[in-house]
Coordinates of C-alpha atoms and ligand atoms in Angstrom, one line a residue:
X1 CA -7.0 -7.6 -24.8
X2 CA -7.7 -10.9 -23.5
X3 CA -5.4 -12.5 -20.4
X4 CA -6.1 -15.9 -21.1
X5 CA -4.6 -19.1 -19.3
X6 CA -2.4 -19.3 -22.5
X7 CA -1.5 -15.8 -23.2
X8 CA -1.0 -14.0 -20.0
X9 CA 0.2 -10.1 -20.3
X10 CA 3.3 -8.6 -18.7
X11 CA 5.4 -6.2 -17.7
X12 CA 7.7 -5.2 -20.5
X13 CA 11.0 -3.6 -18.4
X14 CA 12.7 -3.8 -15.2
X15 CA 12.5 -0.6 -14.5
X16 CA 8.6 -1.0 -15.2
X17 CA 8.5 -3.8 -13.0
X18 CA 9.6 -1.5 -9.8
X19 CA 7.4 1.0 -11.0
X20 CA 4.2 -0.8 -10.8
X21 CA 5.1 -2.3 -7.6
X22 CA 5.8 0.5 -6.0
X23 CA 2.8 2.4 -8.0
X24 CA 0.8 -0.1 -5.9
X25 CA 2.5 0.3 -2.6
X26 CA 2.7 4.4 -2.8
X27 CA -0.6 5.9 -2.7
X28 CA -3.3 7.4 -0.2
X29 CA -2.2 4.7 2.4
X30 CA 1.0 6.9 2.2
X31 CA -0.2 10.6 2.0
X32 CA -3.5 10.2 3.6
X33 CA -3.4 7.0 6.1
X34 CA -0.3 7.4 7.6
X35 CA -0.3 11.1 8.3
X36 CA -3.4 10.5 10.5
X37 CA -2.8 7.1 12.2
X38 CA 0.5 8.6 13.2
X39 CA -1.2 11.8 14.5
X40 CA -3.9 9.6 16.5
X41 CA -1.4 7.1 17.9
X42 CA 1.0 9.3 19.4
X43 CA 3.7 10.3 17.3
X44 CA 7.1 8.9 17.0
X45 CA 6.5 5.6 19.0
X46 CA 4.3 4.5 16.6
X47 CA 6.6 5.8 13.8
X48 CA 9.6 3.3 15.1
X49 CA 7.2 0.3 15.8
X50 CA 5.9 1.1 12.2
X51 CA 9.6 0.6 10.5
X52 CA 10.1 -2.0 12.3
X53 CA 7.1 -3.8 11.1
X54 CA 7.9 -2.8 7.4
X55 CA 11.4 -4.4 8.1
X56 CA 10.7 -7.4 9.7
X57 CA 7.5 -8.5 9.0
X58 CA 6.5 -6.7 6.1
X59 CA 9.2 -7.6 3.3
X60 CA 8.9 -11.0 4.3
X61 CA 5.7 -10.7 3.4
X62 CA 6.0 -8.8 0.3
X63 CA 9.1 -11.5 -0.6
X64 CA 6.8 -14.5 -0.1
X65 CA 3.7 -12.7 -1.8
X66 CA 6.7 -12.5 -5.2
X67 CA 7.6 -15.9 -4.6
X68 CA 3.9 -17.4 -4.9
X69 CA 2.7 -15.4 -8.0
X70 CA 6.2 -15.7 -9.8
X71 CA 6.1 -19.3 -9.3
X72 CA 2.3 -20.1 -9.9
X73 CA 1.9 -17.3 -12.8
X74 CA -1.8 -16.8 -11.8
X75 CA -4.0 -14.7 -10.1
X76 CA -4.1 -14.6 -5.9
X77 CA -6.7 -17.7 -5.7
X78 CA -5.4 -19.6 -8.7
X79 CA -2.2 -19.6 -7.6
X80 CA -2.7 -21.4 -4.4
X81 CA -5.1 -23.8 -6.1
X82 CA -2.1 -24.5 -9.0
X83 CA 0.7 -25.1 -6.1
X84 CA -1.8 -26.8 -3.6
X85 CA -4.1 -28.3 -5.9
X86 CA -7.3 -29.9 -3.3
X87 CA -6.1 -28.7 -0.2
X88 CA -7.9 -25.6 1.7
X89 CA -5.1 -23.0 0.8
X90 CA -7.1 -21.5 -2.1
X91 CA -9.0 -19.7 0.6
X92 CA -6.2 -17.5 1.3
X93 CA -7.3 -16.2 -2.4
X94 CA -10.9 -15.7 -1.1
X95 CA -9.6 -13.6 2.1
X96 CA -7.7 -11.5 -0.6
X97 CA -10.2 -11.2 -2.6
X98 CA -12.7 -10.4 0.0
X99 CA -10.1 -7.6 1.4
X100 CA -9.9 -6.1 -2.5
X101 CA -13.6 -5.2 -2.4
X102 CA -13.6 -3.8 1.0
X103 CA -10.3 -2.0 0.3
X104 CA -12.1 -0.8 -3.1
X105 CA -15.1 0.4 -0.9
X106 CA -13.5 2.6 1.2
X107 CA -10.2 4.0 -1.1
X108 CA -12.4 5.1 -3.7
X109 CA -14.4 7.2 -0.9
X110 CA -11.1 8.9 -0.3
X111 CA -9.8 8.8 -3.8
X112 CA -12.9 10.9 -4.8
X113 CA -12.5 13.4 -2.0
X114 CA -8.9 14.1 -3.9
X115 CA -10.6 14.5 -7.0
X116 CA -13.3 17.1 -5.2
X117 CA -9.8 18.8 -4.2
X118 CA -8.4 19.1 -8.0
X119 CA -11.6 20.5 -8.6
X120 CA -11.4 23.4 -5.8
X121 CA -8.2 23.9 -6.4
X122 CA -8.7 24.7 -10.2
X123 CA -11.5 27.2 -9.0
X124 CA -9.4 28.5 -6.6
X125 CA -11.9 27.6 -3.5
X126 CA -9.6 28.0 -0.4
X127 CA -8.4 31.9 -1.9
X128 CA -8.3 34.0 1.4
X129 CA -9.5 31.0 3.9
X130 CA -8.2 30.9 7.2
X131 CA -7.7 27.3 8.9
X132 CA -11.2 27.5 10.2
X133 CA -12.3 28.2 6.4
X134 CA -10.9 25.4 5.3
X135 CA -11.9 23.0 8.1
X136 CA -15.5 24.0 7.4
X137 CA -15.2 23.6 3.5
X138 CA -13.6 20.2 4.3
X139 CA -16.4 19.2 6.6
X140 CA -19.1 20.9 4.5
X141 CA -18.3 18.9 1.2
X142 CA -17.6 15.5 3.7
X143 CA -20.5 16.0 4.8
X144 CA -23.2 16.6 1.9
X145 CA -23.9 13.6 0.4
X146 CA -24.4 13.5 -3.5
X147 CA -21.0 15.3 -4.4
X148 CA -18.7 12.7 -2.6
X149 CA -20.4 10.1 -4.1
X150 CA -20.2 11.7 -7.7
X151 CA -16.6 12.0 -7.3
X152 CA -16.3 8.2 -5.8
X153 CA -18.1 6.9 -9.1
X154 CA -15.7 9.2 -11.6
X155 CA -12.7 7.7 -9.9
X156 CA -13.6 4.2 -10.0
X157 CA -14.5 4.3 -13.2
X158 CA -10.5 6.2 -13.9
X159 CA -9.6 2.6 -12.8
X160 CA -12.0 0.5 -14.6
X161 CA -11.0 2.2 -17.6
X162 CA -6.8 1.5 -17.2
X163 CA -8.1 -2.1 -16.0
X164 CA -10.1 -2.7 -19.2
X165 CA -6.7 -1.7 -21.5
X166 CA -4.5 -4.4 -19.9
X167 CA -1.6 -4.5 -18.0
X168 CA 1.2 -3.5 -20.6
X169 CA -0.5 -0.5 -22.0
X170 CA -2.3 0.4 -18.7
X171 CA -0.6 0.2 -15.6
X172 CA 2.8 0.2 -16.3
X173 CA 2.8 3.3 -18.6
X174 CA 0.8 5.3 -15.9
X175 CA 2.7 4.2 -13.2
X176 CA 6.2 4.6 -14.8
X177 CA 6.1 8.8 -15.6
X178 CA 4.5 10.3 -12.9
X179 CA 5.4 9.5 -9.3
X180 CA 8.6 11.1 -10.0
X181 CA 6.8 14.3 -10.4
X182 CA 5.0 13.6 -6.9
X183 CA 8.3 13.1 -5.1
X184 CA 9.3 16.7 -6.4
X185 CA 6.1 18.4 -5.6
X186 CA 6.4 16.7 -1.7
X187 CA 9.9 17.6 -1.2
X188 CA 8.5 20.8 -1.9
X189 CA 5.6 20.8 0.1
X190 CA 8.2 19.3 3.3
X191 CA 10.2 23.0 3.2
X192 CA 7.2 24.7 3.3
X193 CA 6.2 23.0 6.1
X194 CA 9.3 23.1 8.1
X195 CA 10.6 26.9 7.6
X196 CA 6.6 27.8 9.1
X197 CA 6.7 29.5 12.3
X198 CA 6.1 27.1 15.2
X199 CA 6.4 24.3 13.3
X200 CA 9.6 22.5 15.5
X201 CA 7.0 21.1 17.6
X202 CA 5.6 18.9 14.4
X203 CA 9.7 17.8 14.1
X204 CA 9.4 16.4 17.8
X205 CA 6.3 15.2 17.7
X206 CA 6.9 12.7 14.7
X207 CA 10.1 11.7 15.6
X208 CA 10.9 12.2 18.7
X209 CA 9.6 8.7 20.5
X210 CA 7.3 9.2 23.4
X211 CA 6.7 5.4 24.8
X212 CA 4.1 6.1 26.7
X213 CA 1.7 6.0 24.1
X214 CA 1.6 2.8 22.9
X215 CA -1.1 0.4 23.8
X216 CA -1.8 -3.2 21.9
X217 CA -4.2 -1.1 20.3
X218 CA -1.5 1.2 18.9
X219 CA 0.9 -1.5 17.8
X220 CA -1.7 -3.5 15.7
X221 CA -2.7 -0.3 14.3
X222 CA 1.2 -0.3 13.3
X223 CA 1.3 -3.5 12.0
X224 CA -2.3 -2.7 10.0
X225 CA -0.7 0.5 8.8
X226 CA 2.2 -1.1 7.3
X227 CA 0.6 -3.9 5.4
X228 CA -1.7 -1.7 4.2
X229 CA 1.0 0.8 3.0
X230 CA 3.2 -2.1 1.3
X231 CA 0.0 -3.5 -0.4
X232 CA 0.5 -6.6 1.2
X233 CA -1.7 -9.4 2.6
X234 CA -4.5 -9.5 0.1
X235 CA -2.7 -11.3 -3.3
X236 CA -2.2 -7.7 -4.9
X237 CA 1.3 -8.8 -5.1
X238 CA 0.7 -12.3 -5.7
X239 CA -1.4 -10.9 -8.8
X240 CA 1.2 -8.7 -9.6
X241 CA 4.1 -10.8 -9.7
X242 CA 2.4 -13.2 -11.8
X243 CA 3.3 -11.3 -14.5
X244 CA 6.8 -10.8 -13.7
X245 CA 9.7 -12.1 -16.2
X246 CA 12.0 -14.9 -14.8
X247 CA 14.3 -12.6 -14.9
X248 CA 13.4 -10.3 -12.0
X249 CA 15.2 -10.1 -8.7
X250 CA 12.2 -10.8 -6.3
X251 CA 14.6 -9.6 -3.4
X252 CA 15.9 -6.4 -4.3
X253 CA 12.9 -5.6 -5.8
X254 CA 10.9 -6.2 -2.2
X255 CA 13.0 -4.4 -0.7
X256 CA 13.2 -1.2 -3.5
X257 CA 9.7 -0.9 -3.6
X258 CA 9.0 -0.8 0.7
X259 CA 11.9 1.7 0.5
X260 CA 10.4 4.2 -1.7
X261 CA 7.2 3.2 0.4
X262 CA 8.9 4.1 3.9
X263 CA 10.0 7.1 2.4
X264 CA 7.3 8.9 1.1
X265 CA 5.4 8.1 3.8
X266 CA 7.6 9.5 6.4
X267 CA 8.0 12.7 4.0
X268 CA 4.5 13.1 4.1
X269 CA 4.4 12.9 8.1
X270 CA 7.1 15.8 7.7
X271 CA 5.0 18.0 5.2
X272 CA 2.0 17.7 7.7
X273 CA 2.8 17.9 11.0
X274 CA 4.9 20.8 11.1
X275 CA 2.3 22.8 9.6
X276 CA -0.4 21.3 11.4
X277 CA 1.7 22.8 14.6
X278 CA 2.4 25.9 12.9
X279 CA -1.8 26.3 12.2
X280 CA -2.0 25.2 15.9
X281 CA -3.7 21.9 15.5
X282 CA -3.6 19.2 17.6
X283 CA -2.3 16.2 15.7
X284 CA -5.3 13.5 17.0
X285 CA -8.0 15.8 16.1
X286 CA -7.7 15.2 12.1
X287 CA -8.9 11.6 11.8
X288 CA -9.3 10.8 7.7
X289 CA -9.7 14.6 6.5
X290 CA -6.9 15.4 7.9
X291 CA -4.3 16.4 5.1
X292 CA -7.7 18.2 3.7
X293 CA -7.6 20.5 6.3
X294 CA -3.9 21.1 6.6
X295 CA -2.7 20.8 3.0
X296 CA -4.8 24.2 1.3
X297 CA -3.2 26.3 4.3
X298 CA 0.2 25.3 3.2
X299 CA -0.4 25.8 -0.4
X300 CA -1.9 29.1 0.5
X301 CA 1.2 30.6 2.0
X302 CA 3.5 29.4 -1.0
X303 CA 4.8 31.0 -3.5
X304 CA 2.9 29.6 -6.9
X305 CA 0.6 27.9 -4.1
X306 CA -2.4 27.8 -6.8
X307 CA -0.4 25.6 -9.4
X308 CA 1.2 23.8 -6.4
X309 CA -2.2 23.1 -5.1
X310 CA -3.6 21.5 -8.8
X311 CA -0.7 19.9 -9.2
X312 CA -0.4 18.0 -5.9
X313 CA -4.0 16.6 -5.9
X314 CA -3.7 15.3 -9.4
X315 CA -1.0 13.4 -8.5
X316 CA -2.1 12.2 -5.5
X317 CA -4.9 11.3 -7.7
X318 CA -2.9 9.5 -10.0
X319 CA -1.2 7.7 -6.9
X320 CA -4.3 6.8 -5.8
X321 CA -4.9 5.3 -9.1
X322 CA -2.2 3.3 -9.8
X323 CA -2.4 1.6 -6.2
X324 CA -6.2 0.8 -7.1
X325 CA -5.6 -0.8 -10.2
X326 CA -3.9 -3.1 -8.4
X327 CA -7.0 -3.8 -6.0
X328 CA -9.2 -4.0 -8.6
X329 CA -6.4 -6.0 -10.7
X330 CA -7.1 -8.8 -7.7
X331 CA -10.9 -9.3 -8.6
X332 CA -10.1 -8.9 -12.3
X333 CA -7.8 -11.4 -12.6
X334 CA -10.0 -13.8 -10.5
X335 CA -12.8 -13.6 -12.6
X336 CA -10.7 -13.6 -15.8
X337 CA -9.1 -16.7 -15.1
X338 CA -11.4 -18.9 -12.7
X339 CA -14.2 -18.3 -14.3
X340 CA -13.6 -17.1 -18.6
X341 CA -15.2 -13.8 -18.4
X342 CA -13.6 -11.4 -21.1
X343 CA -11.6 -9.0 -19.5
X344 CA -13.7 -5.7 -19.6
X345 CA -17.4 -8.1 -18.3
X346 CA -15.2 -9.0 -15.3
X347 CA -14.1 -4.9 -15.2
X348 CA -17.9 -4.1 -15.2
X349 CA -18.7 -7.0 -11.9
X350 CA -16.4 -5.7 -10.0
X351 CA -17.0 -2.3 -10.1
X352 CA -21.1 -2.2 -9.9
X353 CA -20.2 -4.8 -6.7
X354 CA -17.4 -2.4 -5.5
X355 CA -19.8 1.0 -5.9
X356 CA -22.5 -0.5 -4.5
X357 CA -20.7 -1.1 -1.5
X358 CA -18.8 2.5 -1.7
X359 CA -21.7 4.3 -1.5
X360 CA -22.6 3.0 2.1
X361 CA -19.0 3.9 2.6
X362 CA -18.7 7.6 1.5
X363 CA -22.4 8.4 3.3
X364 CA -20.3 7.6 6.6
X365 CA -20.5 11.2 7.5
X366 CA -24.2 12.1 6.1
X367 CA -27.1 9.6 5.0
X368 CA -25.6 7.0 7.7
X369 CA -23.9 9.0 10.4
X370 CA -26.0 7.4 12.9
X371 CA -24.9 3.7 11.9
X372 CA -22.1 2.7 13.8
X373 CA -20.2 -0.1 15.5
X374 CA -19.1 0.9 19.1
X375 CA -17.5 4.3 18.4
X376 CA -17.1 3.4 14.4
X377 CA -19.2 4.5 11.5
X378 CA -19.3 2.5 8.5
X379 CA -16.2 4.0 6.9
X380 CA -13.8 3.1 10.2
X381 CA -15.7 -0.7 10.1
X382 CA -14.4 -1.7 6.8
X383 CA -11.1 0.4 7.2
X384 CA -10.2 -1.6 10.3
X385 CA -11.5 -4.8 8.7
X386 CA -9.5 -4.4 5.9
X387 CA -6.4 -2.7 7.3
X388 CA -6.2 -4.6 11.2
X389 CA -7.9 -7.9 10.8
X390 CA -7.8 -8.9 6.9
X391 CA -4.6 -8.2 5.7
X392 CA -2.9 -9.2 8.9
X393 CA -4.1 -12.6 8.6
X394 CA -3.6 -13.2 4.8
X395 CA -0.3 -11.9 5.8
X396 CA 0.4 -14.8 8.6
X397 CA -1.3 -17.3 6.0
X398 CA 1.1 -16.0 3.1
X399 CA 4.5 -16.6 4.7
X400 CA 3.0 -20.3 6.6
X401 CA 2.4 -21.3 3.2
X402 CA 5.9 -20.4 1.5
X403 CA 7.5 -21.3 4.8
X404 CA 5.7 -25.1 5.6
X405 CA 3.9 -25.8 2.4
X406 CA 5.9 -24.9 -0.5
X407 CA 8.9 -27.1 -1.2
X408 CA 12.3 -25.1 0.1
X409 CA 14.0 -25.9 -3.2
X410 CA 10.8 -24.2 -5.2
X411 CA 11.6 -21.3 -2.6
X412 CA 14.8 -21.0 -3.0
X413 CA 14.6 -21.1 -7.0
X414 CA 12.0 -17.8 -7.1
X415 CA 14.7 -16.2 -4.7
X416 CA 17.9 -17.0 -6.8
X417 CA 16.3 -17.0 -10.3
X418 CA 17.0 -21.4 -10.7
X419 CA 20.2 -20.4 -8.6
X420 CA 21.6 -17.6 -11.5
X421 CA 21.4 -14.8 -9.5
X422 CA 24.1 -13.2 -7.1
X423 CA 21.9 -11.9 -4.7
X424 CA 24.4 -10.2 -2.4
X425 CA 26.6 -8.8 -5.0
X426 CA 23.9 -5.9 -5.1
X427 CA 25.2 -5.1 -1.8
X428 CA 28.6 -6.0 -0.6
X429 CA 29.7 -6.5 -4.3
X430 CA 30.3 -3.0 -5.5
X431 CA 33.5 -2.7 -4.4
X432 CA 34.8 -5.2 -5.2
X433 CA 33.3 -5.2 -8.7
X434 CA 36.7 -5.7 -11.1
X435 CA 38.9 -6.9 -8.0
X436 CA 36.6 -9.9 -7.3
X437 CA 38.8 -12.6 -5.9
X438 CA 37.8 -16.3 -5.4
X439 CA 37.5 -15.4 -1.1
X440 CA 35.0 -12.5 -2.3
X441 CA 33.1 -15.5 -4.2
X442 CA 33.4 -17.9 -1.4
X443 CA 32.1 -15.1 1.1
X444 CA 29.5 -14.2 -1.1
X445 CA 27.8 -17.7 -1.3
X446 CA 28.0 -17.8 2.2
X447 CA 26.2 -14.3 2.7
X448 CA 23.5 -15.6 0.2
X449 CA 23.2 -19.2 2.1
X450 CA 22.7 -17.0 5.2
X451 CA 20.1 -14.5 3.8
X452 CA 17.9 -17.2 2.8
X453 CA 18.4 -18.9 6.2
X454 CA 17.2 -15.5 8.0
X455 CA 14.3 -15.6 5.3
X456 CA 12.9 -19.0 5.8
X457 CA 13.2 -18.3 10.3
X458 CA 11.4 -15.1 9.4
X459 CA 8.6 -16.3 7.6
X460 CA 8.7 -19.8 9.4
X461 CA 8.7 -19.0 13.0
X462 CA 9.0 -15.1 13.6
X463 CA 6.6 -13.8 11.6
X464 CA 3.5 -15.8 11.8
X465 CA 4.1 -15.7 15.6
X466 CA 4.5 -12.2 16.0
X467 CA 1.6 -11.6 13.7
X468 CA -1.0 -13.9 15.3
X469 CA 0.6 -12.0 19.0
X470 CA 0.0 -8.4 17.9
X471 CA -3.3 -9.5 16.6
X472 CA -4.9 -11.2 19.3
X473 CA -3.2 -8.7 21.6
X474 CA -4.6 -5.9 19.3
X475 CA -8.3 -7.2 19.7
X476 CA -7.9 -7.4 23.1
X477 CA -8.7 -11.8 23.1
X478 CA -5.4 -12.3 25.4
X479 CA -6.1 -10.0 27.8
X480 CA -9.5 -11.7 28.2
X481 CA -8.0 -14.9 28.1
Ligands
PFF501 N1 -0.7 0.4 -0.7 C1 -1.8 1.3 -1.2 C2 -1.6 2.6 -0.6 O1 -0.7 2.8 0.3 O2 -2.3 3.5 -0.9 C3 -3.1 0.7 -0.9 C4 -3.3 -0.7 -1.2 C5 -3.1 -1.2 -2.5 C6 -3.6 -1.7 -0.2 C7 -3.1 -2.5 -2.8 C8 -3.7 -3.0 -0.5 C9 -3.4 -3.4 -1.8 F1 -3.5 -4.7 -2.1

């Protein structure tokens, strides 16, 4: 299949639209990131400065991210070279593009580890471990070298292979059946958790706010979390969106898709920390194995815990997936349209470049444990690159371009669909539905006037403020100042 200037590929339903989106947002970032971030920043603190991140600054950003691609209808650095044709924007593409690879590098490292634990799980590894069992067959296979590495390649190859078969046939079918199945299995996995004994303290800790742990290091790793999580910041939505109909709400469909983000997030938080109390671990200890070491007691002490077990880590797998798709979906599309190469050459660059630099990536913990930056190895490096520095400041450059650059009208259009769509009937109209009266009309202009007033202060003045704040704060350049 060939995405060509002319004949670009696209989503084919609405509901396969959300899916896909929210395939991208959900994945590891979800299940794996948060768990841990949350566990080494302190619990519920972080948890609230977290939502309100994804709330204020995040669908903004997610919103404006719609806005360009819809509009431009071309990958993250075309776009900004179609709507600011010779200006310097287009480097916001680059930054995205330079976060995809990085992103790439160190997903696929964990991405393979799931796929090691789909493997165990069939054999039936952890039978008859105790927690220490398990933390030494975590650390054991983290730590040997060849096997994370095979597992790495397998998995970004999985992705190479939905990339090559286009966006119709790959992504949105994969994304569309399955996460409903991983919603089940965690909902699961969260009464497990809960009815464990001693596992109140995992409650408290995740939500009940302790204040005293927050530092600027905290709250930027918040703000990092979040974009992250909402796969915002690097043009994975810009790409996206460029294949959306004209028909799409960009709106609702922001603020769907970093619902079902929030959501699954914070359930996995509740399937891990209340067993993680229960096993009487201490929630900073995990760093990025953590749900490895937790997750195969839980499954152990369920009833059907061996089919439990497979089933979870494939789909986590396939969560995984369907978020990297979209990374790799970035570079694609770049090299597609910028430069002519056929669809599956462009598929083959980016994933020799991306393995290449994986490999440094998953020998973190082995060949080059002794490489490290301050207290990082190389795996933390490019995670807090990626997550703290690069997608925080494609982020701030995202909204100043829809909120100075782009014309408001142009703005406005994406937002309303050319001015067809009621925006606020979704919410206050449902009531009112066959009762509508000419007042309800009036009132609901004027609640869709506003909500594009509060959008354009957001991404004009709050959010690139508050962004480029909590950065510099977070790298500790004010303090010095
Ligand atoms: N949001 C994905 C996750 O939570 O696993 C990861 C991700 C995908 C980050 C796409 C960035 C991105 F552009």
């Amino acid at each position: 299949m060939s995405v060509g200037k002319e004949s670009r590929d696209g989503f084919a339903s609405r509901f396969g639209i959300v899916c896909a989106a929210a395939g991208s947002a959900i994945g590891l970032g979800n299940i794996w990131r948060f768990p841990y971030v949350v566990g080494e920043s302190g619990g519920g603190a972080f948890l609230l400065i977290y939502l309100g991140f994804v709330l204020l600054l995040g669908i903004p950003v997610m919103l404006s991210e719609f806005v360009i691609g819809r509009n431009a209808k071309r990958n993250a650095f075309g776009a900004f070279k179609k709507i600011a044709p010779r200006t310097l924007w287009p480097v916001v593409g680059i930054i995205g593009i330079v976060a995809a690879f990085v992103i790439l590098a160190f997903y696929s490292t964990i991405a393979g580890w799931t796929l090691h634990y789909v493997y165990l799980s069939v054999v039936n590894g952890f039978k008859g471990a105790d927690a220490l069992t398990v933390t030494e067959i975590f650390v054991s296979f983290q730590t040997s070298g060849a096997f994370p590495v095979f597992w790495q390649i397998i998995f970004i190859l999985l992705t190479a292979i939905i990339i090559i078969s286009g966006v119709k046939k790959g992504i949105e079918k994969y994304s569309k059946i399955l996460m409903p199945f991983l919603v089940l299995l965690l909902i699961s996995l969260c009464i497990r958790s809960l009815t464990l004994p001693g596992s109140v303290g995992g409650l408290t800790f995740l939500f009940n706010p302790d204040f005293s742990k927050i530092s600027s290091t905290v709250v930027l790793s918040a703000l990092g979390q979040a974009f992250f999580s909402l796969s915002i910041g690097m043009g994975a939505l810009i790409t996206y969106a460029s294949y959306f109909p004209d028909r799409t709400n960009l709106p609702v469909t922001s603020f769907q898709v970093s619902l079902a983000d929030v959501i699954i997030a914070i359930m996995a938080g509740v399937a891990i920390f209340p067993a993680m109390f229960a096993l009487g671990m201490l929630p900073e200890e995990g760093g990025p194995g953590l749900i490895f070491m937790v997750l195969p007691n839980v499954f152990q002490q369920m009833p059907g815990g061996y089919v439990v077990s497979i089933a979870f880590f494939v789909l986590l797998s396939i969560a995984a997936l369907t978020s990297s798709i979209s990374i790799m979906e970035v570079v694609v599309a770049f090299l597609t349209e910028e430069f002519g190469i056929k669809r599956p050459g462009a598929t083959i660059i980016t994933v020799v470049a991306a393995a290449f630099v994986g490999i440094f990536c998953t020998l973190s913990w082995s060949t080059f444990e002794h490489v490290s930056l301050g207290n990082r190895n190389i795996f933390d490096v490019l995670d807090f690159t990626a997550s703290n520095v690069l997608l925080p400041l494609g982020g701030l450059l995202i909204v100043v371009f829809v909120g100075w650059y782009m014309k408001q009208s142009q703005v406005k259009d994406e937002m309303t669909n050319m001015g067809i769509l009621k925006l606020m009937v979704f919410m206050i109209g449902y009531y009112t539905r066959d009762t509508r009266t000419d007042e309800d009309y009036t009132r609901i202009r004027v609640l869709k006037l506003k909500m594009f007033e509060v959008f354009l202060f957001i991404i004009r003045f709050l959010a690139p403020i508050a962004i480029a704040i909590i950065f510099l704060n977070g790298i500790g350049l004010i303090k010095s100042l």
